Short mmCIF file of C-alpha atoms in Angstrom, two decimals:
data_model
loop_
_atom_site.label_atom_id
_atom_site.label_comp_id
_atom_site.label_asym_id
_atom_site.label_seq_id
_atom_site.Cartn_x
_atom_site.Cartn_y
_atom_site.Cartn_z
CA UNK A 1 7.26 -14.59 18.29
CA UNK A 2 9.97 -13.37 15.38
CA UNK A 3 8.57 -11.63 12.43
CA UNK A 4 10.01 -11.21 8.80
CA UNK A 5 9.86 -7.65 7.68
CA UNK A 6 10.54 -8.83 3.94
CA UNK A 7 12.56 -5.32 2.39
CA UNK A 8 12.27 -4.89 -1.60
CA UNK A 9 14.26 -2.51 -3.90
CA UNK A 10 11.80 0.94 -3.20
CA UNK A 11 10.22 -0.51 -0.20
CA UNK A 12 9.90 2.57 2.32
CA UNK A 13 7.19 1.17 5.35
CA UNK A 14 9.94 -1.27 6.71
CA UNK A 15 10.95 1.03 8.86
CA UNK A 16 7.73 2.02 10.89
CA UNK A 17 6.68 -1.93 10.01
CA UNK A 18 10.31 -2.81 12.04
CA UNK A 19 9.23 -0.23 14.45
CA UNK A 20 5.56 -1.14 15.34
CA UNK A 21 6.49 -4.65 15.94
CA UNK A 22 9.76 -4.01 17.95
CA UNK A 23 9.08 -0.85 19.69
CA UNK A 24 5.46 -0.76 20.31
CA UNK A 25 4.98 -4.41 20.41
CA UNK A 26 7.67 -5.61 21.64
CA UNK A 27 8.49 -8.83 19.93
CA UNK A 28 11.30 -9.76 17.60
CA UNK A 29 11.52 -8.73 14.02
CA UNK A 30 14.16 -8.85 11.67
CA UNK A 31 14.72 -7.08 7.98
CA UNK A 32 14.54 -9.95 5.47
CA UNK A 33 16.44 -9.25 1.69
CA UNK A 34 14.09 -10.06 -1.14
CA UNK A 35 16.59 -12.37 -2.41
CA UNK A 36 16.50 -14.66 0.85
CA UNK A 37 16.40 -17.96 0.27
CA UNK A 38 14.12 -19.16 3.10
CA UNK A 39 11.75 -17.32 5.81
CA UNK A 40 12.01 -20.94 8.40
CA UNK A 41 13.06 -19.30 11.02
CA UNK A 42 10.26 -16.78 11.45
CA UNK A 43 7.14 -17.01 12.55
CA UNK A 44 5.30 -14.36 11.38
CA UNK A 45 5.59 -12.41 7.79
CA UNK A 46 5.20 -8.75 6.83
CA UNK A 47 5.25 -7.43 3.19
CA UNK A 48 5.36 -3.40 4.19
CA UNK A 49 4.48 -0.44 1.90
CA UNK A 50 6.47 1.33 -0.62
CA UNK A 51 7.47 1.58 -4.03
CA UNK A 52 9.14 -1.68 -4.83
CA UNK A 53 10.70 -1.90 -8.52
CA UNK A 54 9.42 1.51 -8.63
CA UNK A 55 5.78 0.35 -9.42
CA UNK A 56 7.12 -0.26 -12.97
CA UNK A 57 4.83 -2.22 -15.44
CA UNK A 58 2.23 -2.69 -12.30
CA UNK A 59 1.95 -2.21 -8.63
CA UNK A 60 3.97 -5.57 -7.22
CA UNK A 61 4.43 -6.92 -10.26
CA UNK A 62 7.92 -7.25 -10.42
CA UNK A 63 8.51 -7.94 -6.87
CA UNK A 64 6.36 -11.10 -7.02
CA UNK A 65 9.09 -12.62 -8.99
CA UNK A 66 11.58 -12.14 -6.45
CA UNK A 67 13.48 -15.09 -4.74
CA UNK A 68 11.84 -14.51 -1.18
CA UNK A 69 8.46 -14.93 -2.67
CA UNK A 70 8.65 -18.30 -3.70
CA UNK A 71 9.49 -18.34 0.47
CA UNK A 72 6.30 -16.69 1.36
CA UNK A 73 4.33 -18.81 -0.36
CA UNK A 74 5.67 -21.83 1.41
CA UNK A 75 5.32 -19.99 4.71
CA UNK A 76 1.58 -19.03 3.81
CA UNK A 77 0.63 -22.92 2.78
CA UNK A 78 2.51 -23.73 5.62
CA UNK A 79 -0.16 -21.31 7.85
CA UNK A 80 2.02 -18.96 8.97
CA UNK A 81 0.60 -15.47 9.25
CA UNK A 82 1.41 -13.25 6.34
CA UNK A 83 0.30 -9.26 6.60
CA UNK A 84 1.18 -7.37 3.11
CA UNK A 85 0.08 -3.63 3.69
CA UNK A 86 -0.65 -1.35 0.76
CA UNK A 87 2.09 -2.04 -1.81
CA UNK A 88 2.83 -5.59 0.18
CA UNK A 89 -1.36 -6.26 -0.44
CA UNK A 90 0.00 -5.28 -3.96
CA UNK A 91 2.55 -7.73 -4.14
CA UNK A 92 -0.11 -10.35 -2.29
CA UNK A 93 -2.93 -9.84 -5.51
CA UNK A 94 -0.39 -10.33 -7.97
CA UNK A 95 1.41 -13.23 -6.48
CA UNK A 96 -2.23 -15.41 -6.48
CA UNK A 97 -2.05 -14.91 -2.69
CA UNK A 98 -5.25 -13.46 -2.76
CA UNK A 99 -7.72 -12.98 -4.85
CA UNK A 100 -8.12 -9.80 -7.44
CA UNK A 101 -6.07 -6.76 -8.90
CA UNK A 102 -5.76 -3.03 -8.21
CA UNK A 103 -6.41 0.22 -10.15
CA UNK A 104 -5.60 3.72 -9.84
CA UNK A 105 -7.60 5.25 -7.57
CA UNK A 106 -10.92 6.77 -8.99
CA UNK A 107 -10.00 10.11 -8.22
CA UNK A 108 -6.51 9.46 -9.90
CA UNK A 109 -4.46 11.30 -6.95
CA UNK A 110 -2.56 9.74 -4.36
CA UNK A 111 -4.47 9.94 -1.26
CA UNK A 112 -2.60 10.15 1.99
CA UNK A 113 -5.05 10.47 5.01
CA UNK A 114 -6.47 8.97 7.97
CA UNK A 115 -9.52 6.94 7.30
CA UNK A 116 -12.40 5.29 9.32
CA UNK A 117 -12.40 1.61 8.59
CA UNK A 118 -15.17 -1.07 10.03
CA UNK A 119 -14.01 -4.38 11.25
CA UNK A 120 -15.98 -6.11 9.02
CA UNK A 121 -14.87 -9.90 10.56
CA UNK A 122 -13.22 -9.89 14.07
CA UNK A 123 -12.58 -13.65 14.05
CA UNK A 124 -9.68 -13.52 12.43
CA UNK A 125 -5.75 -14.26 13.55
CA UNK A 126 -5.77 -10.68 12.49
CA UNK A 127 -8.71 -8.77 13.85
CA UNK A 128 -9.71 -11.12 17.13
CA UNK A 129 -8.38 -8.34 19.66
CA UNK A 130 -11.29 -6.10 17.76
CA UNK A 131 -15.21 -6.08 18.29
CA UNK A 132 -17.32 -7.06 15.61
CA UNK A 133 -18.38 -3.91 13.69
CA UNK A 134 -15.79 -1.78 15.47
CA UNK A 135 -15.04 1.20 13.82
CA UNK A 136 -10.79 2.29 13.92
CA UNK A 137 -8.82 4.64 12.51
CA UNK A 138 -5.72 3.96 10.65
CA UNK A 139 -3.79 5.86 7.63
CA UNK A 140 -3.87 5.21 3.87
CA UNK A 141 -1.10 6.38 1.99
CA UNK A 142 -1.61 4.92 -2.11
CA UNK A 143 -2.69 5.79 -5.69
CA UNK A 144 -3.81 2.61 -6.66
CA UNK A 145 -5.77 1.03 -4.08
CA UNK A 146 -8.82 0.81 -6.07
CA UNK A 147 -9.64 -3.18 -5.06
CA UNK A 148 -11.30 -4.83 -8.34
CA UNK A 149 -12.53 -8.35 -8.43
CA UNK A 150 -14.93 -10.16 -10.65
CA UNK A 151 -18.78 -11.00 -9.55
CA UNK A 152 -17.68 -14.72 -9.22
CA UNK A 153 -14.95 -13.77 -6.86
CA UNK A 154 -16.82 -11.50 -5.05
CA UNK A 155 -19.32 -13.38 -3.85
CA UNK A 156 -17.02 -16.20 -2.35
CA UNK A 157 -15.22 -13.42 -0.57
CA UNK A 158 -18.65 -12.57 1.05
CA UNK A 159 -19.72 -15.99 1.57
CA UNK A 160 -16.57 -16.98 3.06
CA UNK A 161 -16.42 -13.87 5.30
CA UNK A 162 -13.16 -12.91 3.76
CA UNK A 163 -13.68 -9.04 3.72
CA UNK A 164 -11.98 -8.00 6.70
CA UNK A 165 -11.79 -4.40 7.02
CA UNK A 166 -14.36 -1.68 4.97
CA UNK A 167 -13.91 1.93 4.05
CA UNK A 168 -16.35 3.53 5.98
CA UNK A 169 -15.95 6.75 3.37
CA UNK A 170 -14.62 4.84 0.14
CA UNK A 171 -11.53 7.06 -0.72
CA UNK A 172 -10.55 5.21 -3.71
CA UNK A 173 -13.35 3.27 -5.38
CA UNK A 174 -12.79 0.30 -3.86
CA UNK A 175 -14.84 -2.19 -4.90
CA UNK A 176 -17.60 -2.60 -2.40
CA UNK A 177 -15.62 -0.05 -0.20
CA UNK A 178 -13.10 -3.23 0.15
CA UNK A 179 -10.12 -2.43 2.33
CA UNK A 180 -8.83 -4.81 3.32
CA UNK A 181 -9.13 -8.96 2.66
CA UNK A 182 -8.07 -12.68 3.92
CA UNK A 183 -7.62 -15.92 1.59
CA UNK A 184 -9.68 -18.80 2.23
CA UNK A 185 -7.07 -20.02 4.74
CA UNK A 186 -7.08 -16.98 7.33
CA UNK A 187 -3.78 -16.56 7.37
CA UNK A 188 -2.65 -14.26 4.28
CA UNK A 189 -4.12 -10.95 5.11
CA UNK A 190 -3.95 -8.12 2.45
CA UNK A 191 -4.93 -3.96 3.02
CA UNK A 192 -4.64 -0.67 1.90
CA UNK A 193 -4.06 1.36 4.95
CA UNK A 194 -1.36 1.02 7.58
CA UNK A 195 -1.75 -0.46 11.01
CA UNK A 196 2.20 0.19 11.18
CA UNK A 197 1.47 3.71 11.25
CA UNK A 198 -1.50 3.53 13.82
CA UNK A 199 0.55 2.48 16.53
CA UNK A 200 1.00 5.51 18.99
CA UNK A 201 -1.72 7.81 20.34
CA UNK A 202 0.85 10.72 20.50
CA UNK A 203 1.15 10.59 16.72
CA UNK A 204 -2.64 10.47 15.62
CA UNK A 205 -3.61 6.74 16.73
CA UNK A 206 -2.77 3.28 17.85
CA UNK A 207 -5.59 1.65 16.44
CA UNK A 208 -3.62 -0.61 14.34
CA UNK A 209 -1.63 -1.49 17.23
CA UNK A 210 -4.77 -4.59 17.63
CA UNK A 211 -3.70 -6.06 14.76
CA UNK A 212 0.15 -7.02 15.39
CA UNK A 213 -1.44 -8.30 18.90
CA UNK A 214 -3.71 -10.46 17.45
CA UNK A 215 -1.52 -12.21 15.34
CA UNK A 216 1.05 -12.64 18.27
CA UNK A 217 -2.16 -13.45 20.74
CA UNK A 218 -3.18 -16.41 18.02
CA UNK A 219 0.26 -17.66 17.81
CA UNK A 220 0.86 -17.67 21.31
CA UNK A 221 -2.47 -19.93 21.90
CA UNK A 222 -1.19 -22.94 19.74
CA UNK A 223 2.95 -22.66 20.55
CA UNK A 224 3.10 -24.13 23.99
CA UNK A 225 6.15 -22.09 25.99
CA UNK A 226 8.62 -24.33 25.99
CA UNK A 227 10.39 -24.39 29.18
CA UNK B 1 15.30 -12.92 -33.83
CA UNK B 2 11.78 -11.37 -33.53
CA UNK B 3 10.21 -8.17 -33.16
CA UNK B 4 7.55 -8.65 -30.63
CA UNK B 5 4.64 -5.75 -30.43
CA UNK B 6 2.27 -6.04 -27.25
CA UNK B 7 -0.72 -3.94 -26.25
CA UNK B 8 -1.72 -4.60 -22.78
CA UNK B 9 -5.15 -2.96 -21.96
CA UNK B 10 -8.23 -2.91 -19.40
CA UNK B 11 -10.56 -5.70 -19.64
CA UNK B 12 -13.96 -3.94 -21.52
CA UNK B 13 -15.50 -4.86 -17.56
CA UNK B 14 -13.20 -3.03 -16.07
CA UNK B 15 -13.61 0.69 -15.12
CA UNK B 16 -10.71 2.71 -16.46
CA UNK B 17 -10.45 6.00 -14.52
CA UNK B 18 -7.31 7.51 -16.52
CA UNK B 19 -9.24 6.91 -19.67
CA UNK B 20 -12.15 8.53 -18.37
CA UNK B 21 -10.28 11.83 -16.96
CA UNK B 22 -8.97 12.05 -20.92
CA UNK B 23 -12.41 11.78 -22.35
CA UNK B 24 -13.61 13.98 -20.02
CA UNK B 25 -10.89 16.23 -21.14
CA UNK B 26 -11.12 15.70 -24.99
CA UNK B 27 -14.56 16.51 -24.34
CA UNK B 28 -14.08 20.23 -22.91
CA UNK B 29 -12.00 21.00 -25.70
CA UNK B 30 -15.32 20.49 -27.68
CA UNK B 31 -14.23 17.50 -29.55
CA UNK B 32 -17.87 15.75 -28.22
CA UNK B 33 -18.18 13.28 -30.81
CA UNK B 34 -15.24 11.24 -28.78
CA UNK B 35 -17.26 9.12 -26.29
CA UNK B 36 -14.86 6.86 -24.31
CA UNK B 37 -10.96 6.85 -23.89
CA UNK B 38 -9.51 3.43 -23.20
CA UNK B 39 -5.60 3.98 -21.93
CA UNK B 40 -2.94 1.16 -22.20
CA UNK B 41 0.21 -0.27 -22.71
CA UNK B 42 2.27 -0.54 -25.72
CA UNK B 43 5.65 -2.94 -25.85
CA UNK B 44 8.33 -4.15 -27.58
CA UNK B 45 10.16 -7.28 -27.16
CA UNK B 46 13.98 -8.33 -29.05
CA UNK B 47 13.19 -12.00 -28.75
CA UNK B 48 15.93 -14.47 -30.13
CA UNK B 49 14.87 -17.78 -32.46
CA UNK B 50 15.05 -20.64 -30.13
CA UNK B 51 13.58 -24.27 -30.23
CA UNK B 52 10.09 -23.31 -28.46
CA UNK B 53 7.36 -21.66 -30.52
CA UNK B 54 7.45 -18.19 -30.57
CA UNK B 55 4.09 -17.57 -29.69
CA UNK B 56 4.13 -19.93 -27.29
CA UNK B 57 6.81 -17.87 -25.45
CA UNK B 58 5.27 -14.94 -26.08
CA UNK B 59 2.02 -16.37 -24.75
CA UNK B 60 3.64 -17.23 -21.73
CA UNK B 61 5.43 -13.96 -21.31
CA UNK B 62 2.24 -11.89 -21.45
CA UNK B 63 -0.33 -14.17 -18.98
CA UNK B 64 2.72 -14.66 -16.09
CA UNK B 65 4.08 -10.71 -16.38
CA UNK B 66 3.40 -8.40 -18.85
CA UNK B 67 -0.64 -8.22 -18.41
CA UNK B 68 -2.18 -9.22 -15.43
CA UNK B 69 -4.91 -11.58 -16.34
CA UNK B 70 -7.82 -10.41 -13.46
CA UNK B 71 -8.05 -6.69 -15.27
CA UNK B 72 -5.92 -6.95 -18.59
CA UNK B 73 -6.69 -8.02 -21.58
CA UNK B 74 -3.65 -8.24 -23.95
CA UNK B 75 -3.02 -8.94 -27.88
CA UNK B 76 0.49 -8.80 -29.77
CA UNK B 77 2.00 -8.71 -33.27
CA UNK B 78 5.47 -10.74 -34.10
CA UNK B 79 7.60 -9.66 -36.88
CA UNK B 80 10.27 -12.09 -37.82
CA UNK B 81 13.55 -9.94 -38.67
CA UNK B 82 17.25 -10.72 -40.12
CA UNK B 83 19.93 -10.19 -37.94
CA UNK B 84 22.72 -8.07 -39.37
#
């Protein structure tokens, strides 16, 4: 499986992103210029953290508009997995991927801590190497990553099982201690915290490490090895 | 060529935690009577004449970058100028 790590002006994740996927999960990955013109031959996509256009006017704002966006949004109608962490969930919310918007966090600091999460929906392509209800532990590292939706919204992200991951301790005031979400779809997955730095037990945990080999367990099940 | 003023702010639904640190703030320097703090975004746009609308354009401007339409609300005040 080869995976997009899409790099933005003031992106600074790519690197444990590139990292987690070559390193600890052993699969191919390649940095991707946000002015690429297509994202064909990957199979997987990962918008990583940071900073990009230096969080001016909003958090992902200006990134959305980017040339390799218009790409991502091909690849996710096309079903390819998509994973945007913190600023690339950012970049997901404003780009209509998924549903809602982001404020500054309640507290208005930056947090930057491990947190508990519950794996609210395990039958994901993201979350189907987890157990229902499982409870991991995985890094946050924003200051906005207050989730806001409307009540409308809301409930169809309930009904539709589309909350993935929970704050088991809401850090930010999260909506609903929301932290992490899927589209309708299943493939576009949004969160705050980062699996990308969860990866090795020797540097705090590898919890997120079940993520990157779900996606690559899914997409293994329906690409027969070609001989 | 138009002078284009636009305040972006949080919809009325939306909790705004900045605004609420400066009221809390405004309030321990004893000025009590000030009961809510609502922070924003003011901008202005050089926009030349062309053969679309101008509030059209501006319309357009503000719903696909300047505000984002799930928690902003936005309003804006054009001021045709002469050019030099």
């Amino acid at each position: 499986m080869k995976f997009a790590v899409i790099v933005f002006p003031g992106s600074n994740c790519d690197v444990d992103m590139y990292h987690a996927i070559k390193d600890e999960l052993g699969e191919e990955v390649e940095y991707v210029w946000h002015d690429a013109d297509t994202l064909d031959s990957y199979d997987g996509i990962l918008l990583p953290g940071g900073f990009s256009y230096g969080d001016y006017l909003r958090t992902g704002a200006i990134a959305r508009f980017s040339r390799v966006m218009q790409e991502v949004i091909k690849a996710a109608d096309a079903g390819k997995p998509i994973l945007g962490v913190c600023n690339g969930f950012q970049i997901l919310l404003e780009a209509g991927l998924l549903p809602g918007a982001m404020r500054r966090n309640e507290s208005l600091s930056f947090i930057c801590k491990p947190v508990e999460l519950k794996v609210e929906n395990n039958t994901t392509m993201f979350t189907n190497s987890y157990e229902e209800g499982q409870t991991i532990t995985i890094p946050v590292a924003h200051g906005e990553g207050n989730y806001y939706c409307d009540q409308e919204t809301l409930a169809n992200l309930k009904a539709k099982k589309q909350i993935v991951f929970t704050y088991k301790q809401n850090p930010n005031g999260s909506l609903e201690n929301i932290a992490g979400i899927i589209n309708e779809n299943g493939n576009v997955l949004g969160m705050m915290p980062h699996p990308e730095r969860a990866v090795d037990a020797l540097l705090g945990s590898a919890d997120g490490l079940k993520l990157f080999q779900s996606i690559v367990k899914t997409w293994r099940e329906s690409h027969v090895v070609k001989a | 060529m138009y002078k284009v003023k636009v305040y972006v702010i949080l919809r009325e639904s939306v909790l705004d935690p900045q605004g609420q640190a400066v009221t809390h703030s405004l309030n321990s320097l004893n000025y009590r009577e000030v009961t809510d703090v609502r922070i924003g975004k003011y901008m202005e746009l050089t926009i030349e004449k062309s053969e679309r609308e101008i509030n059209e354009v501006v319309d357009e401007i503000c719903h696909k970058l300047l505000a984002n339409p799930v928690i902003e609300d936005y309003r804006y005040e054009i001021e045709e100028c002469v050019v030099q």
